[in-house]
């Protein structure tokens, strides 16, 4: 979907729509910290939606991986000195190489396939976003919270001020599931695209940490040499 690319440039500004309230000079009540993308990423609705999307678009995801591998193989052919990078001379030579056109074709095909997957994911996130404000209000009202800050706005905070899990629980209650097939003519909002990008970053970081922890456990389990 071309609309996804068109909205990405403005998405970072739109994300401010769910940003935390600025800190006032005098606050009568509690102050809390919440990370909106992390709470959405942690919701049961998004987890189930992503699993469904991975099943529905299994063919597209497989094709994307295959084409990415093909493009990588072609790039390696252009890396004549095998240093893992294309220097200036290699880039100039690549302009007239048949591999360059093949890579461009593969990149277009990958983008078309990826847009199908991204559209479903953004649509799922957009539905959760519609309930985010109400979920946050539920938590702030229950805990008498007067000011909510984003992590970026805080130099230090007591871990007890983090209400991510409470907001996740409220989201799970308000939106237990979402649809993954956008209706005909649907176009994603700038806010939804921006949050999708941030959610992807949250999930990538979480996956990297899990891999690192697993590797560390495996290393610790191996007997040490004499």
PDB file of N, CA and C in Angstrom, residues 25-106:
ATOM      1  N   UNK A  25       3.754  22.735  37.295  1.00  0.00           N
ATOM      2  CA  UNK A  25       4.609  23.273  38.355  1.00  0.00           C
ATOM      3  C   UNK A  25       4.168  22.745  39.714  1.00  0.00           C
ATOM      4  N   UNK A  26       2.874  22.682  39.951  1.00  0.00           N
ATOM      5  CA  UNK A  26       2.334  22.165  41.194  1.00  0.00           C
ATOM      6  C   UNK A  26       1.380  21.032  40.858  1.00  0.00           C
ATOM      7  N   UNK A  27       1.592  19.860  41.458  1.00  0.00           N
ATOM      8  CA  UNK A  27       0.770  18.698  41.176  1.00  0.00           C
ATOM      9  C   UNK A  27       0.128  18.211  42.460  1.00  0.00           C
ATOM     10  N   UNK A  28      -1.188  18.080  42.449  1.00  0.00           N
ATOM     11  CA  UNK A  28      -1.919  17.553  43.586  1.00  0.00           C
ATOM     12  C   UNK A  28      -2.391  16.152  43.222  1.00  0.00           C
ATOM     13  N   UNK A  29      -1.608  15.173  43.539  1.00  0.00           N
ATOM     14  CA  UNK A  29      -1.935  13.806  43.175  1.00  0.00           C
ATOM     15  C   UNK A  29      -0.693  13.057  42.763  1.00  0.00           C
ATOM     16  N   UNK A  30      -0.864  11.853  42.286  1.00  0.00           N
ATOM     17  CA  UNK A  30       0.273  11.009  41.925  1.00  0.00           C
ATOM     18  C   UNK A  30       0.779  11.314  40.519  1.00  0.00           C
ATOM     19  N   UNK A  31       2.050  11.000  40.305  1.00  0.00           N
ATOM     20  CA  UNK A  31       2.677  11.119  38.993  1.00  0.00           C
ATOM     21  C   UNK A  31       3.068   9.718  38.533  1.00  0.00           C
ATOM     22  N   UNK A  32       2.837   9.427  37.275  1.00  0.00           N
ATOM     23  CA  UNK A  32       3.129   8.091  36.753  1.00  0.00           C
ATOM     24  C   UNK A  32       3.890   8.196  35.442  1.00  0.00           C
ATOM     25  N   UNK A  33       4.505   7.073  35.075  1.00  0.00           N
ATOM     26  CA  UNK A  33       5.252   6.977  33.819  1.00  0.00           C
ATOM     27  C   UNK A  33       4.670   5.827  33.017  1.00  0.00           C
ATOM     28  N   UNK A  34       4.445   6.069  31.716  1.00  0.00           N
ATOM     29  CA  UNK A  34       3.912   5.009  30.861  1.00  0.00           C
ATOM     30  C   UNK A  34       4.545   5.108  29.477  1.00  0.00           C
ATOM     31  N   UNK A  35       4.766   3.952  28.876  1.00  0.00           N
ATOM     32  CA  UNK A  35       5.320   3.869  27.525  1.00  0.00           C
ATOM     33  C   UNK A  35       4.217   3.334  26.611  1.00  0.00           C
ATOM     34  N   UNK A  36       3.513   4.204  25.872  1.00  0.00           N
ATOM     35  CA  UNK A  36       2.375   3.751  25.059  1.00  0.00           C
ATOM     36  C   UNK A  36       2.701   2.623  24.086  1.00  0.00           C
ATOM     37  N   UNK A  37       3.774   2.718  23.279  1.00  0.00           N
ATOM     38  CA  UNK A  37       4.062   1.609  22.359  1.00  0.00           C
ATOM     39  C   UNK A  37       4.309   0.289  23.082  1.00  0.00           C
ATOM     40  N   UNK A  38       4.962   0.349  24.252  1.00  0.00           N
ATOM     41  CA  UNK A  38       5.241  -0.872  25.000  1.00  0.00           C
ATOM     42  C   UNK A  38       3.955  -1.495  25.531  1.00  0.00           C
ATOM     43  N   UNK A  39       3.006  -0.662  25.955  1.00  0.00           N
ATOM     44  CA  UNK A  39       1.749  -1.208  26.465  1.00  0.00           C
ATOM     45  C   UNK A  39       0.943  -1.848  25.337  1.00  0.00           C
ATOM     46  N   UNK A  40       0.953  -1.218  24.169  1.00  0.00           N
ATOM     47  CA  UNK A  40       0.232  -1.784  23.025  1.00  0.00           C
ATOM     48  C   UNK A  40       0.894  -3.083  22.579  1.00  0.00           C
ATOM     49  N   UNK A  41       2.242  -3.084  22.572  1.00  0.00           N
ATOM     50  CA  UNK A  41       2.972  -4.296  22.191  1.00  0.00           C
ATOM     51  C   UNK A  41       2.706  -5.430  23.168  1.00  0.00           C
ATOM     52  N   UNK A  42       2.438  -5.082  24.426  1.00  0.00           N
ATOM     53  CA  UNK A  42       2.207  -6.096  25.444  1.00  0.00           C
ATOM     54  C   UNK A  42       0.772  -6.554  25.569  1.00  0.00           C
ATOM     55  N   UNK A  43      -0.130  -5.968  24.792  1.00  0.00           N
ATOM     56  CA  UNK A  43      -1.541  -6.336  24.899  1.00  0.00           C
ATOM     57  C   UNK A  43      -1.800  -7.704  24.281  1.00  0.00           C
ATOM     58  N   UNK A  44      -2.752  -8.409  24.859  1.00  0.00           N
ATOM     59  CA  UNK A  44      -3.095  -9.740  24.351  1.00  0.00           C
ATOM     60  C   UNK A  44      -3.724  -9.649  22.962  1.00  0.00           C
ATOM     61  N   UNK A  45      -4.437  -8.557  22.687  1.00  0.00           N
ATOM     62  CA  UNK A  45      -5.068  -8.396  21.379  1.00  0.00           C
ATOM     63  C   UNK A  45      -4.032  -8.307  20.278  1.00  0.00           C
ATOM     64  N   UNK A  46      -2.950  -7.571  20.523  1.00  0.00           N
ATOM     65  CA  UNK A  46      -1.926  -7.436  19.483  1.00  0.00           C
ATOM     66  C   UNK A  46      -1.170  -8.735  19.304  1.00  0.00           C
ATOM     67  N   UNK A  47      -0.883  -9.428  20.405  1.00  0.00           N
ATOM     68  CA  UNK A  47      -0.185 -10.702  20.305  1.00  0.00           C
ATOM     69  C   UNK A  47      -0.983 -11.693  19.465  1.00  0.00           C
ATOM     70  N   UNK A  48      -2.283 -11.786  19.732  1.00  0.00           N
ATOM     71  CA  UNK A  48      -3.138 -12.702  18.973  1.00  0.00           C
ATOM     72  C   UNK A  48      -3.239 -12.263  17.514  1.00  0.00           C
ATOM     73  N   UNK A  49      -3.324 -10.944  17.296  1.00  0.00           N
ATOM     74  CA  UNK A  49      -3.432 -10.425  15.931  1.00  0.00           C
ATOM     75  C   UNK A  49      -2.179 -10.739  15.129  1.00  0.00           C
ATOM     76  N   UNK A  50      -1.011 -10.542  15.730  1.00  0.00           N
ATOM     77  CA  UNK A  50       0.237 -10.824  15.037  1.00  0.00           C
ATOM     78  C   UNK A  50       0.351 -12.305  14.693  1.00  0.00           C
ATOM     79  N   UNK A  51      -0.078 -13.166  15.600  1.00  0.00           N
ATOM     80  CA  UNK A  51      -0.049 -14.602  15.314  1.00  0.00           C
ATOM     81  C   UNK A  51      -0.961 -14.933  14.141  1.00  0.00           C
ATOM     82  N   UNK A  52      -2.150 -14.311  14.121  1.00  0.00           N
ATOM     83  CA  UNK A  52      -3.088 -14.549  13.027  1.00  0.00           C
ATOM     84  C   UNK A  52      -2.525 -14.031  11.703  1.00  0.00           C
ATOM     85  N   UNK A  53      -1.904 -12.864  11.757  1.00  0.00           N
ATOM     86  CA  UNK A  53      -1.326 -12.273  10.548  1.00  0.00           C
ATOM     87  C   UNK A  53      -0.182 -13.144  10.023  1.00  0.00           C
ATOM     88  N   UNK A  54       0.638 -13.664  10.924  1.00  0.00           N
ATOM     89  CA  UNK A  54       1.733 -14.537  10.495  1.00  0.00           C
ATOM     90  C   UNK A  54       1.204 -15.785   9.801  1.00  0.00           C
ATOM     91  N   UNK A  55       0.036 -16.259  10.226  1.00  0.00           N
ATOM     92  CA  UNK A  55      -0.579 -17.426   9.587  1.00  0.00           C
ATOM     93  C   UNK A  55      -1.204 -17.043   8.252  1.00  0.00           C
ATOM     94  N   UNK A  56      -1.959 -15.952   8.264  1.00  0.00           N
ATOM     95  CA  UNK A  56      -2.661 -15.514   7.051  1.00  0.00           C
ATOM     96  C   UNK A  56      -1.683 -15.158   5.931  1.00  0.00           C
ATOM     97  N   UNK A  57      -0.592 -14.512   6.304  1.00  0.00           N
ATOM     98  CA  UNK A  57       0.375 -14.035   5.315  1.00  0.00           C
ATOM     99  C   UNK A  57       1.656 -14.868   5.328  1.00  0.00           C
ATOM    100  N   UNK A  58       1.517 -16.133   5.684  1.00  0.00           N
ATOM    101  CA  UNK A  58       2.691 -17.011   5.743  1.00  0.00           C
ATOM    102  C   UNK A  58       3.399 -17.076   4.396  1.00  0.00           C
ATOM    103  N   UNK A  59       2.631 -17.129   3.307  1.00  0.00           N
ATOM    104  CA  UNK A  59       3.222 -17.206   1.975  1.00  0.00           C
ATOM    105  C   UNK A  59       4.004 -15.937   1.659  1.00  0.00           C
ATOM    106  N   UNK A  60       3.403 -14.769   1.963  1.00  0.00           N
ATOM    107  CA  UNK A  60       4.087 -13.501   1.691  1.00  0.00           C
ATOM    108  C   UNK A  60       5.363 -13.374   2.524  1.00  0.00           C
ATOM    109  N   UNK A  61       5.285 -13.767   3.794  1.00  0.00           N
ATOM    110  CA  UNK A  61       6.449 -13.670   4.673  1.00  0.00           C
ATOM    111  C   UNK A  61       7.563 -14.577   4.173  1.00  0.00           C
ATOM    112  N   UNK A  62       7.194 -15.778   3.726  1.00  0.00           N
ATOM    113  CA  UNK A  62       8.187 -16.704   3.182  1.00  0.00           C
ATOM    114  C   UNK A  62       8.831 -16.136   1.921  1.00  0.00           C
ATOM    115  N   UNK A  63       8.008 -15.544   1.051  1.00  0.00           N
ATOM    116  CA  UNK A  63       8.544 -14.953  -0.187  1.00  0.00           C
ATOM    117  C   UNK A  63       9.474 -13.786   0.128  1.00  0.00           C
ATOM    118  N   UNK A  64       9.106 -12.990   1.134  1.00  0.00           N
ATOM    119  CA  UNK A  64       9.949 -11.862   1.531  1.00  0.00           C
ATOM    120  C   UNK A  64      11.322 -12.359   1.961  1.00  0.00           C
ATOM    121  N   UNK A  65      11.342 -13.382   2.789  1.00  0.00           N
ATOM    122  CA  UNK A  65      12.613 -13.931   3.270  1.00  0.00           C
ATOM    123  C   UNK A  65      13.441 -14.489   2.122  1.00  0.00           C
ATOM    124  N   UNK A  66      12.787 -15.174   1.191  1.00  0.00           N
ATOM    125  CA  UNK A  66      13.510 -15.736   0.052  1.00  0.00           C
ATOM    126  C   UNK A  66      14.098 -14.640  -0.833  1.00  0.00           C
ATOM    127  N   UNK A  67      13.304 -13.613  -1.094  1.00  0.00           N
ATOM    128  CA  UNK A  67      13.773 -12.522  -1.950  1.00  0.00           C
ATOM    129  C   UNK A  67      14.862 -11.705  -1.268  1.00  0.00           C
ATOM    130  N   UNK A  68      14.773 -11.560   0.041  1.00  0.00           N
ATOM    131  CA  UNK A  68      15.833 -10.858   0.768  1.00  0.00           C
ATOM    132  C   UNK A  68      17.146 -11.633   0.673  1.00  0.00           C
ATOM    133  N   UNK A  69      17.052 -12.951   0.745  1.00  0.00           N
ATOM    134  CA  UNK A  69      18.243 -13.776   0.619  1.00  0.00           C
ATOM    135  C   UNK A  69      18.823 -13.684  -0.793  1.00  0.00           C
ATOM    136  N   UNK A  70      17.938 -13.652  -1.789  1.00  0.00           N
ATOM    137  CA  UNK A  70      18.390 -13.512  -3.170  1.00  0.00           C
ATOM    138  C   UNK A  70      19.103 -12.171  -3.373  1.00  0.00           C
ATOM    139  N   UNK A  71      18.534 -11.113  -2.806  1.00  0.00           N
ATOM    140  CA  UNK A  71      19.151  -9.793  -2.932  1.00  0.00           C
ATOM    141  C   UNK A  71      20.505  -9.760  -2.232  1.00  0.00           C
ATOM    142  N   UNK A  72      20.593 -10.416  -1.078  1.00  0.00           N
ATOM    143  CA  UNK A  72      21.854 -10.464  -0.347  1.00  0.00           C
ATOM    144  C   UNK A  72      22.922 -11.209  -1.148  1.00  0.00           C
ATOM    145  N   UNK A  73      22.528 -12.272  -1.799  1.00  0.00           N
ATOM    146  CA  UNK A  73      23.464 -13.040  -2.629  1.00  0.00           C
ATOM    147  C   UNK A  73      23.985 -12.189  -3.784  1.00  0.00           C
ATOM    148  N   UNK A  74      23.084 -11.413  -4.395  1.00  0.00           N
ATOM    149  CA  UNK A  74      23.493 -10.535  -5.491  1.00  0.00           C
ATOM    150  C   UNK A  74      24.430  -9.438  -5.002  1.00  0.00           C
ATOM    151  N   UNK A  75      24.153  -8.911  -3.812  1.00  0.00           N
ATOM    152  CA  UNK A  75      25.027  -7.885  -3.253  1.00  0.00           C
ATOM    153  C   UNK A  75      26.421  -8.441  -2.994  1.00  0.00           C
ATOM    154  N   UNK A  76      26.482  -9.669  -2.532  1.00  0.00           N
ATOM    155  CA  UNK A  76      27.776 -10.298  -2.284  1.00  0.00           C
ATOM    156  C   UNK A  76      28.579 -10.440  -3.578  1.00  0.00           C
ATOM    157  N   UNK A  77      27.880 -10.651  -4.686  1.00  0.00           N
ATOM    158  CA  UNK A  77      28.560 -10.754  -5.966  1.00  0.00           C
ATOM    159  C   UNK A  77      29.180  -9.419  -6.379  1.00  0.00           C
ATOM    160  N   UNK A  78      28.552  -8.323  -5.946  1.00  0.00           N
ATOM    161  CA  UNK A  78      29.072  -6.996  -6.268  1.00  0.00           C
ATOM    162  C   UNK A  78      30.196  -6.579  -5.329  1.00  0.00           C
ATOM    163  N   UNK A  79      30.297  -7.258  -4.193  1.00  0.00           N
ATOM    164  CA  UNK A  79      31.352  -6.977  -3.212  1.00  0.00           C
ATOM    165  C   UNK A  79      32.610  -7.738  -3.628  1.00  0.00           C
ATOM    166  N   UNK A  80      33.333  -7.181  -4.577  1.00  0.00           N
ATOM    167  CA  UNK A  80      34.448  -7.904  -5.200  1.00  0.00           C
ATOM    168  C   UNK A  80      35.609  -8.164  -4.254  1.00  0.00           C
ATOM    169  N   UNK A  81      35.778  -7.321  -3.237  1.00  0.00           N
ATOM    170  CA  UNK A  81      36.873  -7.553  -2.293  1.00  0.00           C
ATOM    171  C   UNK A  81      36.422  -8.290  -1.040  1.00  0.00           C
ATOM    172  N   UNK A  82      35.147  -8.667  -1.006  1.00  0.00           N
ATOM    173  CA  UNK A  82      34.592  -9.505   0.071  1.00  0.00           C
ATOM    174  C   UNK A  82      34.819  -8.925   1.465  1.00  0.00           C
ATOM    175  N   UNK A  83      34.696  -7.595   1.578  1.00  0.00           N
ATOM    176  CA  UNK A  83      34.865  -6.986   2.904  1.00  0.00           C
ATOM    177  C   UNK A  83      33.530  -6.698   3.588  1.00  0.00           C
ATOM    178  N   UNK A  84      32.431  -7.124   2.952  1.00  0.00           N
ATOM    179  CA  UNK A  84      31.112  -6.922   3.552  1.00  0.00           C
ATOM    180  C   UNK A  84      30.496  -5.575   3.261  1.00  0.00           C
ATOM    181  N   UNK A  85      31.171  -4.734   2.504  1.00  0.00           N
ATOM    182  CA  UNK A  85      30.656  -3.410   2.145  1.00  0.00           C
ATOM    183  C   UNK A  85      30.962  -3.115   0.682  1.00  0.00           C
ATOM    184  N   UNK A  86      30.145  -2.224   0.121  1.00  0.00           N
ATOM    185  CA  UNK A  86      30.413  -1.771  -1.239  1.00  0.00           C
ATOM    186  C   UNK A  86      31.076  -0.408  -1.174  1.00  0.00           C
ATOM    187  N   UNK A  87      32.385  -0.356  -1.497  1.00  0.00           N
ATOM    188  CA  UNK A  87      33.067   0.931  -1.488  1.00  0.00           C
ATOM    189  C   UNK A  87      32.679   1.714  -2.739  1.00  0.00           C
ATOM    190  N   UNK A  88      33.264   2.890  -2.883  1.00  0.00           N
ATOM    191  CA  UNK A  88      32.860   3.771  -3.974  1.00  0.00           C
ATOM    192  C   UNK A  88      33.104   3.144  -5.344  1.00  0.00           C
ATOM    193  N   UNK A  89      34.232   2.503  -5.520  1.00  0.00           N
ATOM    194  CA  UNK A  89      34.539   1.897  -6.814  1.00  0.00           C
ATOM    195  C   UNK A  89      33.588   0.738  -7.105  1.00  0.00           C
ATOM    196  N   UNK A  90      33.253  -0.024  -6.078  1.00  0.00           N
ATOM    197  CA  UNK A  90      32.335  -1.140  -6.270  1.00  0.00           C
ATOM    198  C   UNK A  90      30.920  -0.632  -6.579  1.00  0.00           C
ATOM    199  N   UNK A  91      30.534   0.471  -5.946  1.00  0.00           N
ATOM    200  CA  UNK A  91      29.220   1.048  -6.234  1.00  0.00           C
ATOM    201  C   UNK A  91      29.142   1.564  -7.664  1.00  0.00           C
ATOM    202  N   UNK A  92      30.215   2.182  -8.130  1.00  0.00           N
ATOM    203  CA  UNK A  92      30.241   2.674  -9.502  1.00  0.00           C
ATOM    204  C   UNK A  92      30.168   1.515 -10.489  1.00  0.00           C
ATOM    205  N   UNK A  93      30.892   0.468 -10.208  1.00  0.00           N
ATOM    206  CA  UNK A  93      30.860  -0.698 -11.089  1.00  0.00           C
ATOM    207  C   UNK A  93      29.487  -1.372 -11.054  1.00  0.00           C
ATOM    208  N   UNK A  94      28.832  -1.308  -9.901  1.00  0.00           N
ATOM    209  CA  UNK A  94      27.536  -1.973  -9.752  1.00  0.00           C
ATOM    210  C   UNK A  94      26.442  -1.302 -10.574  1.00  0.00           C
ATOM    211  N   UNK A  95      26.625  -0.014 -10.890  1.00  0.00           N
ATOM    212  CA  UNK A  95      25.600   0.714 -11.632  1.00  0.00           C
ATOM    213  C   UNK A  95      25.326   0.092 -12.996  1.00  0.00           C
ATOM    214  N   UNK A  96      26.344  -0.478 -13.593  1.00  0.00           N
ATOM    215  CA  UNK A  96      26.204  -1.079 -14.915  1.00  0.00           C
ATOM    216  C   UNK A  96      26.132  -2.608 -14.864  1.00  0.00           C
ATOM    217  N   UNK A  97      26.118  -3.142 -13.659  1.00  0.00           N
ATOM    218  CA  UNK A  97      26.084  -4.598 -13.510  1.00  0.00           C
ATOM    219  C   UNK A  97      24.649  -5.105 -13.583  1.00  0.00           C
ATOM    220  N   UNK A  98      24.417  -6.269 -14.166  1.00  0.00           N
ATOM    221  CA  UNK A  98      23.059  -6.816 -14.244  1.00  0.00           C
ATOM    222  C   UNK A  98      22.465  -7.091 -12.861  1.00  0.00           C
ATOM    223  N   UNK A  99      23.332  -7.338 -11.877  1.00  0.00           N
ATOM    224  CA  UNK A  99      22.826  -7.604 -10.528  1.00  0.00           C
ATOM    225  C   UNK A  99      22.072  -6.402  -9.948  1.00  0.00           C
ATOM    226  N   UNK A 100      22.496  -5.190 -10.345  1.00  0.00           N
ATOM    227  CA  UNK A 100      21.867  -3.988  -9.802  1.00  0.00           C
ATOM    228  C   UNK A 100      20.389  -3.928 -10.178  1.00  0.00           C
ATOM    229  N   UNK A 101      20.077  -4.186 -11.423  1.00  0.00           N
ATOM    230  CA  UNK A 101      18.683  -4.198 -11.869  1.00  0.00           C
ATOM    231  C   UNK A 101      17.897  -5.310 -11.193  1.00  0.00           C
ATOM    232  N   UNK A 102      18.544  -6.449 -11.022  1.00  0.00           N
ATOM    233  CA  UNK A 102      17.869  -7.567 -10.361  1.00  0.00           C
ATOM    234  C   UNK A 102      17.556  -7.229  -8.904  1.00  0.00           C
ATOM    235  N   UNK A 103      18.481  -6.539  -8.239  1.00  0.00           N
ATOM    236  CA  UNK A 103      18.260  -6.143  -6.843  1.00  0.00           C
ATOM    237  C   UNK A 103      17.112  -5.151  -6.750  1.00  0.00           C
ATOM    238  N   UNK A 104      17.059  -4.193  -7.671  1.00  0.00           N
ATOM    239  CA  UNK A 104      15.966  -3.215  -7.670  1.00  0.00           C
ATOM    240  C   UNK A 104      14.623  -3.898  -7.864  1.00  0.00           C
ATOM    241  N   UNK A 105      14.588  -4.867  -8.742  1.00  0.00           N
ATOM    242  CA  UNK A 105      13.342  -5.610  -8.976  1.00  0.00           C
ATOM    243  C   UNK A 105      12.933  -6.364  -7.713  1.00  0.00           C
ATOM    244  N   UNK A 106      13.894  -7.002  -7.088  1.00  0.00           N
ATOM    245  CA  UNK A 106      13.607  -7.733  -5.851  1.00  0.00           C
ATOM    246  C   UNK A 106      13.124  -6.796  -4.751  1.00  0.00           C
TER     247      UNK A 106
END
